[in-house]
Structure formats: structure tokens, C-alpha cells
Amino acid sequence: MSDDLNLETRTGLPDPLRVLLAAYPRDGWTTDPGFDDLIRFWLDRHLMFRRLLAEMTKTSEALLDHKAEPQRFGTAMSRYGGMFVNQLHQHHQIEDTHYFPVLMQKDDRVARGFDILDADHHAIDRHLSDFVDHANGALQKLDDRDRLQAATGDLHQHLELLKRLLDRHLTDEEELVVPVILKYGVQI
């Protein structure tokens, strides 16, 4: 994949893949007659991922600022991190096996965008694996505050990277998928 389409470096989808977004801009989605429960549910899932990342970031910052006890940090990070990883894997699997194959057939002009989103899923999987390693590394140090602080600093940096990459992906995905559904509808 060229650098301009790589999740780590791109700043958005190329204009040719945004052709439907021009006809169905984000600020009009919720008032469009095609805005249905499927779109609402799907966007709510994306919001959940963003909120979980924000909560884990806030949790790690509280520990780093000595405003949270190690056990409280551990409980919250285990809970939010497990939910985040499991739900995101499930979400991507459903998209890759059910939604994307149907949606990419709706409009040849944007079909290539689904290949980009699929590549994003693979890139995100690698970052999720790194996140799990960093989170587990911190959770294994709950009994040693100095080592926990250092490990949580590393975790926090990775959360910031993951947040940036996931937001880029989710935004691009929303701006590709929602206009396709609004224009053509979809039965999955």
C-alpha cells in the first residue's frame, strides 16, 4: 500500500473515495431518511471504542499523576482494556466478513476504500497486540510503584498512538460506509 494510504501516515481518504461523502456530508447524516438503526448502532460502537480509549488514557494519566492507587488503576485498565480489545476484534471481524463484502459491491467508485479499511484492520491488530503487551507489562508491576510508573508511561504513549490511529481509521470508515448506506441502503 502506498504511503499516502498507510494508516500510520495518511491524513484522510483520497478525494476519489470521498465522492459519496460530498453528496452525503457528515452534518446531514442524522436527518437523512436513510439514517437507520444499523447506522446508529454502528456509529455507537465507534463511539464506544473512542470512549474506552479515552477512559484508559485518563486512567493511566491518573496513575502517572499519583492521583490513583495501583490497584484501582489495575482494575480499571483490566476491565476497559479487555473490553476494548475483545469488542474491537469482534467488530472488525464482522465488518471484514459481512459488511465490507456487501458494501464494496454497491459503488465501484469507492470499492477500493474497503481494501484500505481491511488493511487498517491488520495494522490495528498489530497495535492491539502491542497494547496488550504494554498493558500486561504495567499490570504485572502493581506491587512496585516505581516500575509501575515507568511501565504506565510506556503504556500511555502507546495509548496515544493507538488513539490517533484508531480515530483516523474510524473517521475514514464512517465517511466511506455511511454515505454508501445512505445512498444505496443495505441488507446484511
mmCIF file of C-alpha atoms in Angstrom:
data_model
loop_
_atom_site.group_PDB
_atom_site.id
_atom_site.type_symbol
_atom_site.label_atom_id
_atom_site.label_comp_id
_atom_site.label_asym_id
_atom_site.label_seq_id
_atom_site.Cartn_x
_atom_site.Cartn_y
_atom_site.Cartn_z
ATOM 1 C CA MET A 1 0.000 0.000 0.000
ATOM 2 C CA SER A 2 1.364 3.400 -0.867
ATOM 3 C CA ASP A 3 2.453 5.672 1.979
ATOM 4 C CA ASP A 4 -0.450 8.071 1.435
ATOM 5 C CA LEU A 5 -2.895 5.207 2.124
ATOM 6 C CA ASN A 6 -0.992 3.709 5.041
ATOM 7 C CA LEU A 7 -2.885 4.109 8.324
ATOM 8 C CA GLU A 8 0.217 5.344 10.138
ATOM 9 C CA THR A 9 0.793 8.211 7.695
ATOM 10 C CA ARG A 10 -2.422 9.138 5.918
ATOM 11 C CA THR A 11 -4.414 12.202 6.785
ATOM 12 C CA GLY A 12 -7.665 11.002 5.218
ATOM 13 C CA LEU A 13 -9.025 9.048 2.310
ATOM 14 C CA PRO A 14 -8.115 10.245 -1.182
ATOM 15 C CA ASP A 15 -10.703 12.529 -2.811
ATOM 16 C CA PRO A 16 -11.866 9.925 -5.362
ATOM 17 C CA LEU A 17 -13.001 7.728 -2.457
ATOM 18 C CA ARG A 18 -14.844 10.634 -0.861
ATOM 19 C CA VAL A 19 -17.180 11.145 -3.808
ATOM 20 C CA LEU A 20 -20.239 9.924 -1.884
ATOM 21 C CA LEU A 21 -19.281 11.963 1.168
ATOM 22 C CA ALA A 22 -19.613 15.083 -0.975
ATOM 23 C CA ALA A 23 -23.229 14.114 -1.696
ATOM 24 C CA TYR A 24 -23.886 12.913 1.867
ATOM 25 C CA PRO A 25 -21.891 15.187 4.207
ATOM 26 C CA ARG A 26 -21.484 14.150 7.834
ATOM 27 C CA ASP A 27 -23.546 17.031 9.219
ATOM 28 C CA GLY A 28 -26.620 15.768 7.335
ATOM 29 C CA TRP A 29 -26.447 12.087 8.210
ATOM 30 C CA THR A 30 -28.874 12.005 11.117
ATOM 31 C CA THR A 31 -31.558 13.921 9.211
ATOM 32 C CA ASP A 32 -31.281 11.806 6.057
ATOM 33 C CA PRO A 33 -34.282 9.467 5.551
ATOM 34 C CA GLY A 34 -31.844 6.562 5.086
ATOM 35 C CA PHE A 35 -30.292 7.050 8.533
ATOM 36 C CA ASP A 36 -31.485 3.909 10.262
ATOM 37 C CA ASP A 37 -30.874 1.709 13.296
ATOM 38 C CA LEU A 38 -27.989 -0.095 11.585
ATOM 39 C CA ILE A 39 -26.067 3.141 11.027
ATOM 40 C CA ARG A 40 -26.922 4.385 14.509
ATOM 41 C CA PHE A 41 -25.751 1.118 16.112
ATOM 42 C CA TRP A 42 -22.565 1.044 14.062
ATOM 43 C CA LEU A 43 -21.671 4.662 14.914
ATOM 44 C CA ASP A 44 -22.428 3.951 18.583
ATOM 45 C CA ARG A 45 -19.897 1.104 18.505
ATOM 46 C CA HIS A 46 -17.295 3.509 17.131
ATOM 47 C CA LEU A 47 -18.141 5.973 19.896
ATOM 48 C CA MET A 48 -17.718 3.197 22.453
ATOM 49 C CA PHE A 49 -14.189 2.450 21.173
ATOM 50 C CA ARG A 50 -13.269 6.117 21.371
ATOM 51 C CA ARG A 51 -14.663 6.362 24.904
ATOM 52 C CA LEU A 52 -12.831 3.245 26.072
ATOM 53 C CA LEU A 53 -9.551 4.634 24.745
ATOM 54 C CA ALA A 54 -10.259 7.959 26.455
ATOM 55 C CA GLU A 55 -11.035 6.193 29.725
ATOM 56 C CA MET A 56 -7.833 4.117 29.572
ATOM 57 C CA THR A 57 -5.837 7.255 28.800
ATOM 58 C CA LYS A 58 -7.442 9.070 31.742
ATOM 59 C CA THR A 59 -6.792 6.061 33.995
ATOM 60 C CA SER A 60 -3.114 5.913 33.033
ATOM 61 C CA GLU A 61 -2.744 9.677 33.497
ATOM 62 C CA ALA A 62 -4.293 9.466 36.965
ATOM 63 C CA LEU A 63 -1.720 6.858 37.975
ATOM 64 C CA LEU A 64 1.151 8.830 36.426
ATOM 65 C CA ASP A 65 -0.004 11.957 38.314
ATOM 66 C CA HIS A 66 -0.219 9.953 41.581
ATOM 67 C CA LYS A 67 -3.978 10.542 41.710
ATOM 68 C CA ALA A 68 -4.863 6.837 41.543
ATOM 69 C CA GLU A 69 -3.761 3.870 43.588
ATOM 70 C CA PRO A 70 -2.137 0.962 41.745
ATOM 71 C CA GLN A 71 -4.972 -1.475 42.489
ATOM 72 C CA ARG A 72 -7.608 0.940 41.214
ATOM 73 C CA PHE A 73 -5.532 1.507 38.089
ATOM 74 C CA GLY A 74 -5.137 -2.252 37.626
ATOM 75 C CA THR A 75 -8.831 -2.969 37.990
ATOM 76 C CA ALA A 76 -9.851 -0.210 35.586
ATOM 77 C CA MET A 77 -7.176 -0.995 32.998
ATOM 78 C CA SER A 78 -8.008 -4.715 33.040
ATOM 79 C CA ARG A 79 -11.703 -4.042 32.648
ATOM 80 C CA TYR A 80 -11.509 -1.364 29.961
ATOM 81 C CA GLY A 81 -8.585 -2.928 28.126
ATOM 82 C CA GLY A 82 -10.191 -6.359 27.918
ATOM 83 C CA MET A 83 -13.466 -4.896 26.714
ATOM 84 C CA PHE A 84 -11.695 -2.702 24.168
ATOM 85 C CA VAL A 85 -9.587 -5.480 22.636
ATOM 86 C CA ASN A 86 -12.339 -8.115 22.573
ATOM 87 C CA GLN A 87 -15.032 -5.835 21.210
ATOM 88 C CA LEU A 88 -12.753 -4.260 18.589
ATOM 89 C CA HIS A 89 -11.638 -7.680 17.309
ATOM 90 C CA GLN A 90 -15.259 -8.803 17.084
ATOM 91 C CA HIS A 91 -16.287 -5.564 15.360
ATOM 92 C CA HIS A 92 -13.549 -5.837 12.749
ATOM 93 C CA GLN A 93 -14.316 -9.491 12.113
ATOM 94 C CA ILE A 94 -17.976 -8.713 11.426
ATOM 95 C CA GLU A 95 -17.017 -5.834 9.133
ATOM 96 C CA ASP A 96 -14.470 -7.908 7.206
ATOM 97 C CA THR A 97 -16.678 -10.965 6.759
ATOM 98 C CA HIS A 98 -20.168 -9.475 6.420
ATOM 99 C CA TYR A 99 -20.420 -5.709 5.915
ATOM 100 C CA PHE A 100 -17.480 -4.841 3.691
ATOM 101 C CA PRO A 101 -18.044 -7.575 1.054
ATOM 102 C CA VAL A 102 -21.631 -6.357 0.598
ATOM 103 C CA LEU A 103 -20.892 -2.629 0.731
ATOM 104 C CA MET A 104 -17.958 -2.719 -1.689
ATOM 105 C CA GLN A 105 -20.275 -4.041 -4.414
ATOM 106 C CA LYS A 106 -22.632 -1.059 -4.119
ATOM 107 C CA ASP A 107 -20.456 1.511 -5.916
ATOM 108 C CA ASP A 108 -17.319 0.787 -7.941
ATOM 109 C CA ARG A 109 -16.050 4.324 -7.337
ATOM 110 C CA VAL A 110 -15.459 3.611 -3.644
ATOM 111 C CA ALA A 111 -14.850 -0.159 -3.656
ATOM 112 C CA ARG A 112 -11.079 0.311 -3.270
ATOM 113 C CA GLY A 113 -11.730 2.107 0.016
ATOM 114 C CA PHE A 114 -12.823 -1.157 1.600
ATOM 115 C CA ASP A 115 -9.447 -2.692 0.786
ATOM 116 C CA ILE A 116 -7.838 0.231 2.599
ATOM 117 C CA LEU A 117 -10.095 -0.307 5.616
ATOM 118 C CA ASP A 118 -9.255 -4.011 5.619
ATOM 119 C CA ALA A 119 -5.534 -3.164 5.586
ATOM 120 C CA ASP A 120 -6.221 -0.803 8.507
ATOM 121 C CA HIS A 121 -7.713 -3.685 10.461
ATOM 122 C CA HIS A 122 -4.494 -5.656 10.055
ATOM 123 C CA ALA A 123 -2.387 -2.675 11.104
ATOM 124 C CA ILE A 124 -4.619 -2.065 14.115
ATOM 125 C CA ASP A 125 -4.313 -5.744 15.095
ATOM 126 C CA ARG A 126 -0.544 -5.304 15.348
ATOM 127 C CA HIS A 127 -1.000 -2.214 17.517
ATOM 128 C CA LEU A 128 -3.579 -4.020 19.670
ATOM 129 C CA SER A 129 -1.056 -6.783 20.263
ATOM 130 C CA ASP A 130 1.479 -4.158 21.360
ATOM 131 C CA PHE A 131 -1.177 -2.567 23.577
ATOM 132 C CA VAL A 132 -1.855 -5.902 25.276
ATOM 133 C CA ASP A 133 1.884 -6.363 25.882
ATOM 134 C CA HIS A 134 2.218 -2.847 27.349
ATOM 135 C CA ALA A 135 -0.920 -3.181 29.479
ATOM 136 C CA ASN A 136 0.100 -6.582 30.809
ATOM 137 C CA GLY A 137 3.585 -5.247 31.481
ATOM 138 C CA ALA A 138 2.109 -2.498 33.642
ATOM 139 C CA LEU A 139 -0.381 -4.794 35.366
ATOM 140 C CA GLN A 140 2.430 -7.155 36.379
ATOM 141 C CA LYS A 141 4.104 -4.319 38.289
ATOM 142 C CA LEU A 142 1.244 -3.219 40.550
ATOM 143 C CA ASP A 143 3.285 -4.076 43.652
ATOM 144 C CA ASP A 144 6.253 -1.859 42.714
ATOM 145 C CA ARG A 145 5.210 1.779 42.243
ATOM 146 C CA ASP A 146 8.440 2.915 40.567
ATOM 147 C CA ARG A 147 8.384 0.124 37.992
ATOM 148 C CA LEU A 148 4.630 0.602 37.572
ATOM 149 C CA GLN A 149 5.117 4.315 36.848
ATOM 150 C CA ALA A 150 7.688 3.564 34.154
ATOM 151 C CA ALA A 151 5.567 0.825 32.573
ATOM 152 C CA THR A 152 2.473 3.037 32.671
ATOM 153 C CA GLY A 153 4.398 5.822 30.972
ATOM 154 C CA ASP A 154 5.163 3.428 28.122
ATOM 155 C CA LEU A 155 1.538 2.270 28.089
ATOM 156 C CA HIS A 156 0.303 5.857 27.973
ATOM 157 C CA GLN A 157 2.490 6.616 24.941
ATOM 158 C CA HIS A 158 1.110 3.567 23.188
ATOM 159 C CA LEU A 159 -2.470 4.570 24.058
ATOM 160 C CA GLU A 160 -1.870 7.970 22.462
ATOM 161 C CA LEU A 161 -0.572 6.320 19.283
ATOM 162 C CA LEU A 162 -3.453 3.835 19.245
ATOM 163 C CA LYS A 163 -5.943 6.658 19.782
ATOM 164 C CA ARG A 164 -4.546 8.600 16.818
ATOM 165 C CA LEU A 165 -4.535 5.568 14.511
ATOM 166 C CA LEU A 166 -7.942 4.308 15.544
ATOM 167 C CA ASP A 167 -9.509 7.738 15.188
ATOM 168 C CA ARG A 168 -8.056 8.069 11.673
ATOM 169 C CA HIS A 169 -9.432 4.641 10.774
ATOM 170 C CA LEU A 170 -12.861 5.158 12.342
ATOM 171 C CA THR A 171 -13.292 8.567 10.741
ATOM 172 C CA ASP A 172 -12.312 7.256 7.303
ATOM 173 C CA GLU A 173 -14.526 4.216 7.750
ATOM 174 C CA GLU A 174 -17.510 6.324 8.771
ATOM 175 C CA GLU A 175 -17.006 8.699 5.848
ATOM 176 C CA LEU A 176 -16.907 5.786 3.411
ATOM 177 C CA VAL A 177 -19.545 3.443 4.847
ATOM 178 C CA VAL A 178 -22.310 5.796 5.975
ATOM 179 C CA PRO A 179 -22.670 7.563 2.597
ATOM 180 C CA VAL A 180 -22.794 4.165 0.836
ATOM 181 C CA ILE A 181 -25.611 3.017 3.119
ATOM 182 C CA LEU A 182 -27.453 6.330 2.832
ATOM 183 C CA LYS A 183 -27.310 6.211 -0.976
ATOM 184 C CA TYR A 184 -27.957 2.526 -1.601
ATOM 185 C CA GLY A 185 -29.327 1.103 1.616
ATOM 186 C CA VAL A 186 -28.082 -2.283 2.675
ATOM 187 C CA GLN A 187 -29.496 -5.547 3.901
ATOM 188 C CA ILE A 188 -26.911 -7.509 5.845
#
